[in-house]
XYZ file of C-alpha atoms in Angstrom:
517
model
C 106.319 52.887 135.144
C 103.403 55.054 136.375
C 100.783 56.023 133.842
C 101.150 59.454 132.326
C 99.369 61.567 129.734
C 99.718 59.076 126.875
C 97.221 61.030 124.771
C 99.900 63.674 124.345
C 102.604 61.158 123.428
C 104.613 61.362 126.649
C 105.302 57.638 126.900
C 106.548 57.568 123.329
C 108.782 60.575 124.001
C 110.282 58.991 127.117
C 111.041 55.808 125.198
C 112.663 57.718 122.334
C 114.861 59.614 124.794
C 115.873 56.455 126.666
C 114.368 57.687 129.929
C 113.093 54.768 132.015
C 111.920 54.422 135.577
C 114.723 53.427 137.944
C 112.879 50.211 138.775
C 113.235 49.220 135.139
C 116.948 50.089 135.159
C 117.321 53.751 134.349
C 119.018 54.343 131.016
C 121.246 57.277 131.796
C 123.993 57.314 129.206
C 127.541 56.121 129.647
C 128.759 59.215 131.515
C 126.166 59.374 134.304
C 127.285 58.839 137.888
C 124.430 58.294 140.336
C 124.129 55.466 142.833
C 122.950 57.354 145.906
C 119.549 58.209 147.330
C 116.451 58.195 145.161
C 114.588 61.343 144.139
C 111.198 61.269 142.462
C 110.111 63.471 139.600
C 106.426 64.416 139.615
C 104.837 66.346 136.770
C 103.186 69.641 137.706
C 100.877 69.047 134.738
C 98.869 66.236 136.363
C 100.703 65.477 139.610
C 101.737 62.014 138.450
C 105.086 60.354 139.092
C 107.160 60.326 135.900
C 110.108 58.370 137.249
C 112.720 57.922 139.948
C 116.378 58.909 139.699
C 119.353 57.963 141.824
C 121.375 60.864 143.183
C 125.147 61.216 143.095
C 127.038 60.179 146.200
C 130.428 61.547 147.203
C 132.028 58.304 145.984
C 130.204 58.626 142.647
C 131.428 62.198 142.352
C 135.063 61.225 142.870
C 134.784 58.497 140.247
C 133.230 60.975 137.835
C 135.954 63.586 138.382
C 138.683 61.048 137.640
C 136.918 60.168 134.405
C 136.373 63.821 133.495
C 139.950 64.959 134.162
C 141.311 62.030 132.146
C 138.977 62.827 129.236
C 140.071 66.467 129.258
C 143.657 65.489 128.431
C 142.421 63.855 125.233
C 139.659 66.285 124.309
C 141.814 69.431 124.603
C 144.290 68.132 122.011
C 141.643 67.756 119.313
C 141.714 70.753 116.959
C 138.830 73.091 117.629
C 137.199 72.509 114.207
C 137.144 68.774 114.970
C 135.457 69.522 118.276
C 133.056 71.633 116.249
C 132.163 68.620 114.146
C 131.125 66.742 117.284
C 128.929 69.658 118.354
C 127.435 69.746 114.851
C 126.456 66.093 115.196
C 124.966 66.811 118.615
C 122.851 69.551 117.046
C 121.643 67.099 114.393
C 120.615 64.609 117.103
C 118.643 67.377 118.781
C 116.849 68.074 115.517
C 115.856 64.411 115.308
C 114.604 64.357 118.902
C 113.214 67.877 119.100
C 109.580 66.830 119.449
C 110.293 64.191 122.095
C 112.580 66.416 124.177
C 110.206 69.362 123.852
C 107.372 67.204 125.233
C 109.480 66.023 128.163
C 110.457 69.611 128.986
C 106.795 70.612 128.890
C 105.611 67.666 130.971
C 108.344 67.662 133.617
C 108.663 71.438 134.002
C 105.186 72.650 133.061
C 105.876 75.200 130.319
C 103.762 75.137 127.176
C 104.662 72.597 124.497
C 105.496 75.424 122.095
C 107.880 76.872 124.674
C 109.345 73.393 125.180
C 110.011 73.128 121.451
C 111.441 76.650 121.535
C 113.827 75.657 124.290
C 115.139 72.719 122.250
C 115.480 75.079 119.284
C 117.704 77.266 121.446
C 119.905 74.214 121.989
C 120.088 73.650 118.238
C 120.857 77.319 117.617
C 123.721 77.418 120.118
C 125.186 74.311 118.489
C 125.108 76.078 115.116
C 126.709 79.150 116.671
C 129.386 77.030 118.357
C 130.264 75.168 115.149
C 131.083 78.452 113.421
C 132.905 79.648 116.515
C 135.149 76.570 116.427
C 137.094 78.242 113.599
C 137.191 81.664 115.268
C 138.779 81.244 118.714
C 141.078 84.112 117.900
C 143.497 86.172 119.945
C 145.122 89.533 119.209
C 148.546 90.312 117.763
C 150.431 93.231 119.351
C 153.533 95.153 118.257
C 156.463 94.669 120.616
C 158.569 97.607 121.784
C 161.656 95.420 121.307
C 163.102 94.906 117.813
C 162.961 91.361 116.537
C 160.156 90.337 118.859
C 156.631 89.205 118.160
C 153.764 89.395 120.669
C 150.382 87.779 120.518
C 147.750 86.242 122.772
C 145.958 82.933 122.560
C 143.245 81.104 124.466
C 143.474 77.633 125.984
C 140.749 75.493 127.583
C 140.245 75.707 131.338
C 139.583 72.035 132.090
C 136.453 70.771 133.851
C 133.539 73.228 133.681
C 130.839 72.804 136.335
C 127.287 73.694 135.295
C 124.445 74.145 137.793
C 121.137 74.849 136.069
C 117.638 75.779 137.218
C 114.292 74.082 136.620
C 112.751 76.807 134.456
C 115.037 76.143 131.476
C 115.953 72.533 132.200
C 117.855 71.898 128.955
C 118.679 75.145 127.104
C 120.905 76.775 129.733
C 122.979 73.599 129.956
C 123.399 73.659 126.177
C 124.401 77.345 126.171
C 127.271 76.481 128.462
C 128.135 73.032 127.170
C 128.270 73.778 123.448
C 130.696 76.648 124.030
C 132.726 74.737 126.619
C 133.096 71.763 124.285
C 134.210 74.012 121.428
C 136.767 75.597 123.726
C 138.198 72.166 124.614
C 136.673 71.840 128.078
C 134.783 68.883 129.499
C 131.602 69.427 131.499
C 129.984 68.285 134.726
C 126.284 69.154 134.892
C 124.019 69.205 137.914
C 120.489 69.796 136.612
C 117.730 70.955 138.920
C 116.439 68.212 141.185
C 112.989 69.406 140.073
C 113.649 68.326 136.461
C 116.186 65.464 136.599
C 114.718 63.450 133.732
C 115.395 66.272 131.283
C 119.036 66.039 132.331
C 119.128 62.295 131.757
C 117.550 62.711 128.314
C 120.178 65.268 127.267
C 122.963 63.094 128.632
C 121.680 60.145 126.623
C 121.695 62.199 123.422
C 125.239 63.446 124.058
C 126.434 59.941 124.950
C 125.163 58.651 121.600
C 127.254 61.205 119.733
C 130.445 60.572 121.695
C 130.062 56.802 121.381
C 129.515 57.024 117.614
C 132.786 58.969 117.338
C 134.774 56.591 119.591
C 135.499 59.367 122.056
C 136.353 58.646 125.695
C 133.864 58.797 128.531
C 133.974 61.921 130.644
C 133.586 64.706 128.083
C 129.966 65.092 129.177
C 129.037 64.146 132.746
C 125.794 64.264 134.696
C 125.417 64.353 138.470
C 122.004 64.405 140.154
C 120.985 65.672 143.563
C 120.338 68.716 145.703
C 122.606 71.472 147.014
C 124.971 68.902 148.539
C 126.070 67.781 145.081
C 126.443 71.424 144.088
C 128.704 71.970 147.090
C 131.007 69.190 145.929
C 131.434 71.072 142.651
C 131.764 74.594 144.029
C 134.411 73.562 146.574
C 136.438 71.460 144.135
C 139.762 72.932 142.978
C 139.620 70.591 139.977
C 136.674 72.610 138.627
C 138.157 75.978 137.594
C 134.829 77.436 136.420
C 131.363 77.133 137.932
C 128.485 78.387 135.807
C 125.439 78.670 138.059
C 121.910 79.719 137.179
C 119.345 80.295 139.909
C 118.284 82.626 142.677
C 120.340 85.502 144.053
C 120.539 83.700 147.389
C 122.005 80.615 145.714
C 124.370 82.707 143.618
C 125.859 84.451 146.628
C 126.584 81.085 148.258
C 128.221 79.775 145.085
C 130.228 82.960 144.553
C 131.666 82.878 148.073
C 132.608 79.206 147.862
C 134.296 79.558 144.467
C 136.035 82.844 145.363
C 137.424 81.249 148.531
C 139.483 78.936 146.333
C 140.116 81.691 143.731
C 138.102 79.910 141.081
C 135.964 81.549 138.387
C 132.197 81.999 138.546
C 129.682 82.685 135.800
C 126.483 83.711 137.579
C 123.033 84.104 136.006
C 120.722 85.043 138.862
C 117.374 86.722 139.473
C 115.731 89.454 137.459
C 113.130 92.105 138.307
C 112.463 93.165 134.776
C 110.438 96.176 133.707
C 108.883 97.583 130.558
C 108.613 101.375 130.347
C 105.512 102.478 128.433
C 105.745 106.067 127.192
C 103.031 108.288 125.635
C 104.604 107.551 122.243
C 104.230 103.783 122.562
C 102.263 101.452 120.308
C 99.626 100.113 122.717
C 98.945 96.939 120.731
C 102.636 96.015 120.687
C 102.882 96.896 124.362
C 100.067 94.539 125.324
C 101.551 91.621 123.378
C 105.035 92.145 124.823
C 103.856 92.731 128.374
C 101.387 89.854 128.543
C 103.727 87.256 127.085
C 106.567 88.572 129.232
C 104.455 88.334 132.385
C 102.623 85.022 131.867
C 104.954 83.059 129.571
C 106.314 79.984 131.406
C 103.799 80.994 134.102
C 106.079 83.873 135.079
C 108.982 81.529 135.809
C 111.580 83.032 133.489
C 114.471 85.029 134.877
C 113.538 87.527 132.135
C 109.801 87.532 132.932
C 108.188 90.968 133.031
C 107.571 91.836 136.699
C 106.923 95.581 136.457
C 105.088 97.750 133.916
C 106.092 101.413 134.298
C 103.402 103.458 132.549
C 103.199 107.212 131.928
C 100.295 108.752 133.826
C 98.791 110.259 130.644
C 98.102 106.792 129.178
C 97.991 104.748 132.383
C 94.254 104.026 132.380
C 94.238 103.143 128.677
C 97.129 100.678 129.037
C 95.707 99.212 132.234
C 92.366 98.575 130.571
C 94.007 96.876 127.576
C 96.194 94.646 129.773
C 93.300 93.606 132.008
C 91.190 92.788 128.937
C 94.004 90.652 127.522
C 94.324 88.731 130.807
C 90.639 87.887 130.542
C 91.365 85.976 127.325
C 94.109 83.751 128.760
C 93.519 80.010 128.644
C 95.096 78.091 131.537
C 95.538 74.356 131.501
C 97.575 71.366 130.365
C 100.628 72.868 128.637
C 100.762 69.993 126.152
C 97.441 71.237 124.779
C 98.527 73.921 122.330
C 95.227 75.770 122.791
C 96.342 76.843 126.263
C 98.484 79.927 126.947
C 99.557 79.221 130.518
C 100.591 75.998 132.235
C 101.258 75.208 135.888
C 103.876 76.448 138.308
C 106.672 73.977 139.005
C 105.288 72.760 142.365
C 103.073 73.641 145.299
C 105.897 75.523 147.021
C 105.870 77.930 144.072
C 102.101 78.284 144.519
C 102.670 79.295 148.147
C 105.106 82.018 147.055
C 102.577 83.231 144.485
C 99.879 83.498 147.138
C 102.254 85.208 149.542
C 103.133 87.842 146.932
C 99.465 88.651 146.339
C 98.890 88.990 150.068
C 101.958 91.161 150.611
C 101.230 93.656 147.849
C 97.783 94.305 149.357
C 99.234 94.539 152.869
C 101.721 97.160 151.661
C 98.980 99.315 150.163
C 98.637 97.936 146.649
C 95.451 96.906 144.863
C 94.818 93.654 143.005
C 93.009 94.609 139.811
C 93.243 91.048 138.475
C 92.994 89.016 141.633
C 94.312 85.690 140.386
C 93.978 82.625 142.572
C 94.623 78.898 142.611
C 92.638 76.771 140.173
C 90.894 73.607 141.352
C 88.822 70.861 139.846
C 89.140 68.671 136.769
C 92.408 69.220 134.938
C 93.966 71.042 137.884
C 94.515 68.067 140.209
C 98.230 68.750 140.664
C 97.448 71.894 142.668
C 100.018 73.862 140.638
C 97.742 75.896 138.368
C 97.170 79.574 139.175
C 95.555 82.529 137.476
C 97.990 85.302 136.460
C 97.459 88.331 138.703
C 97.941 92.078 138.254
C 98.444 94.580 141.071
C 98.728 98.368 141.151
C 101.696 99.122 143.372
C 104.656 101.381 144.166
C 108.238 100.574 143.222
C 109.454 100.928 146.815
C 107.149 98.174 148.108
C 109.234 95.359 149.538
C 107.385 92.749 147.499
C 107.951 94.749 144.297
C 111.663 94.933 145.058
C 111.672 91.147 145.384
C 111.580 88.698 142.468
C 108.447 86.559 142.711
C 108.898 83.549 140.429
C 105.222 83.443 139.439
C 102.769 85.323 137.183
C 102.281 88.458 139.273
C 102.608 91.742 137.344
C 102.949 95.118 139.093
C 101.655 98.274 137.404
C 103.621 101.393 138.336
C 102.863 104.961 137.296
C 105.362 107.669 136.338
C 105.030 111.316 135.326
C 107.282 113.779 133.542
C 109.903 112.702 131.019
C 111.449 109.312 130.385
C 114.342 109.885 132.780
C 111.904 109.546 135.662
C 110.786 106.161 134.330
C 114.396 105.055 133.914
C 115.050 105.929 137.577
C 112.162 103.663 138.560
C 113.358 100.931 136.222
C 116.852 101.025 137.755
C 115.576 101.296 141.318
C 115.907 97.593 142.165
C 118.894 95.411 143.101
C 118.512 93.176 140.052
C 119.750 94.138 136.596
C 118.921 91.490 134.036
C 116.456 92.554 131.334
C 114.611 95.777 130.525
C 112.549 97.284 127.729
C 110.942 100.488 126.573
C 107.907 100.864 124.329
C 108.169 104.087 122.360
C 108.230 105.455 118.828
C 110.171 108.480 120.047
C 113.817 108.236 118.938
C 115.018 110.515 121.727
C 113.344 108.384 124.400
C 114.760 105.188 122.905
C 118.284 106.573 122.767
C 118.034 107.958 126.302
C 117.005 104.495 127.503
C 120.028 102.920 125.787
C 122.504 105.641 126.774
C 125.104 105.568 129.527
C 122.520 107.212 131.802
C 119.782 104.791 130.733
C 118.963 101.210 131.681
C 121.504 99.600 134.010
C 120.578 96.069 132.901
C 122.602 93.601 130.873
C 119.760 93.483 128.331
C 117.943 96.613 127.132
C 115.303 96.362 124.381
C 113.283 98.853 122.377
C 109.782 97.902 121.229
C 110.082 94.258 122.253
C 109.499 92.697 125.661
C 111.929 91.631 128.353
C 111.875 87.897 127.621
C 113.098 85.974 124.609
C 116.823 86.465 124.007
C 118.576 85.483 120.786
C 121.570 83.156 120.724
C 123.851 85.646 118.926
C 123.963 88.129 121.794
C 125.643 87.671 125.166
C 123.007 86.877 127.784
C 123.296 88.078 131.373
C 122.773 90.901 133.819
C 124.412 93.296 136.245
C 124.149 94.116 139.964
C 122.753 91.197 141.958
C 121.950 89.342 138.755
C 125.596 88.319 138.942
C 127.424 89.860 136.005
C 127.802 86.625 134.026
C 127.468 86.314 130.262
C 126.440 83.203 128.360
C 125.601 82.266 124.784
C 126.691 84.618 121.983
C 129.103 87.466 121.245
C 132.444 86.799 123.000
C 130.945 84.891 125.939
C 133.183 81.966 124.890
C 136.176 83.658 126.492
C 134.997 82.864 130.032
C 135.444 79.150 129.279
C 139.116 79.642 128.399
C 142.327 80.939 129.935
C 144.136 83.784 128.208
C 147.851 83.564 127.536
C 150.184 86.305 126.255
C 153.148 85.061 124.211
C 156.352 86.863 123.259
C 158.827 85.367 120.777
C 162.367 86.673 120.376
C 163.734 85.711 116.977
C 167.045 87.605 117.272
C 170.445 86.708 118.749
C 170.139 89.389 121.421
C 168.102 89.582 124.650
C 166.904 93.180 125.087
C 164.812 93.775 128.199
C 161.498 95.563 128.275
C 161.287 99.277 129.124
C 164.930 99.655 128.028
C 166.331 98.157 131.248
C 170.078 97.385 131.118
C 171.411 94.217 132.738
C 174.974 93.548 131.571
C 176.922 90.478 132.624
């Protein structure tokens, strides 16, 4: 296997997770179906080859679906609390392997080690949430208009749930979906990003351990690797009633059309163009912390990353100065070194998009006040490290309307009251996350009111990134409308059924209709 950053314990982590190079016989877990072409995973940290993975062929996919549909017939009959016990054990395995998996996430994707650990913690948290939920899959009881009748509703599992995840959260988003789907009695088929396939294999290995220890059949958790062609097999498959897809708006529209064509269900988590409104009554120190982490965390590659800072003209210069000063203190480098704040972008294609965004904002009339640029030299050999940039711009600029998946922050100015800022905030096609910094109760309530933020997430005095497991996560407009994780998001993984029981000797019809024989 190629040499990697052993000084940060990567080799040890790979061994603990059972991730080997394909030439050594890739350990992929008992429910992994890949015998097709080979894809290579290179780390954006140092540009080195981590390992090779076989992709899933059409024949592999068919074999997997037979295994998955057979497993569903067994898994759905287990009482939900028993399914919860399996998820509890999975959460315990994640606790044992948190450090190793966090390092792999950091090394294969490029986010800081602390963020990698945080992502695994999200997996643990959703397992805890799901275990409690396993005893609360409740329906409603209704009063019937007919005497001697009882009405209620219940929820049943859908079947095979297809999960398509993105590179920026290579393990957590899968867990959000999978933990809930398993609790609900579904089995899962997961296509991780081809840019982070080894993270998928590691998770599959951990899940396979748990299922094997409990003598459960293969097919409850399934992994398929590859590009969009594997995704197309899932989205066009009538045997997959729900597709949960995370990625770009362009990708989401393709998935939505394919699934709708067969009248399937889609759960879409797509792009964000998230803004923080900064009012005259804001706490500047809190604003700087929230805005900087939101803009540069994960090198700006979160769907909830802060893209726009909408600042009142009376404090604009003060906030701008504080943000620029904070950017001057950022340390950029190997994300496994906990002294660094910012790691690399996922690949050189992402670097090209970053450079294009900086060029476009200037061409449209904006000004780069923190110019940014690509870093070169020792420690930056992968070509994926960039300096976070800041530009003064206008909300109507085409590049500002677009989501750039890189650390480029746009400063926008507003005047008048907070409703003007809210109009700017809502003036994009995306609707994922939003925030306002203010100590003014009226401004906060206006932001959260029916005439306020049109996003699925609206925060007061915290940034746009960093959602908690307990709340439903997702956005509106071209963000897709899906909801994952907490609250009642579990319902999308189940089918609703209304039941009426007649316990009399008569058969009265609804609405008083008479039908005498």
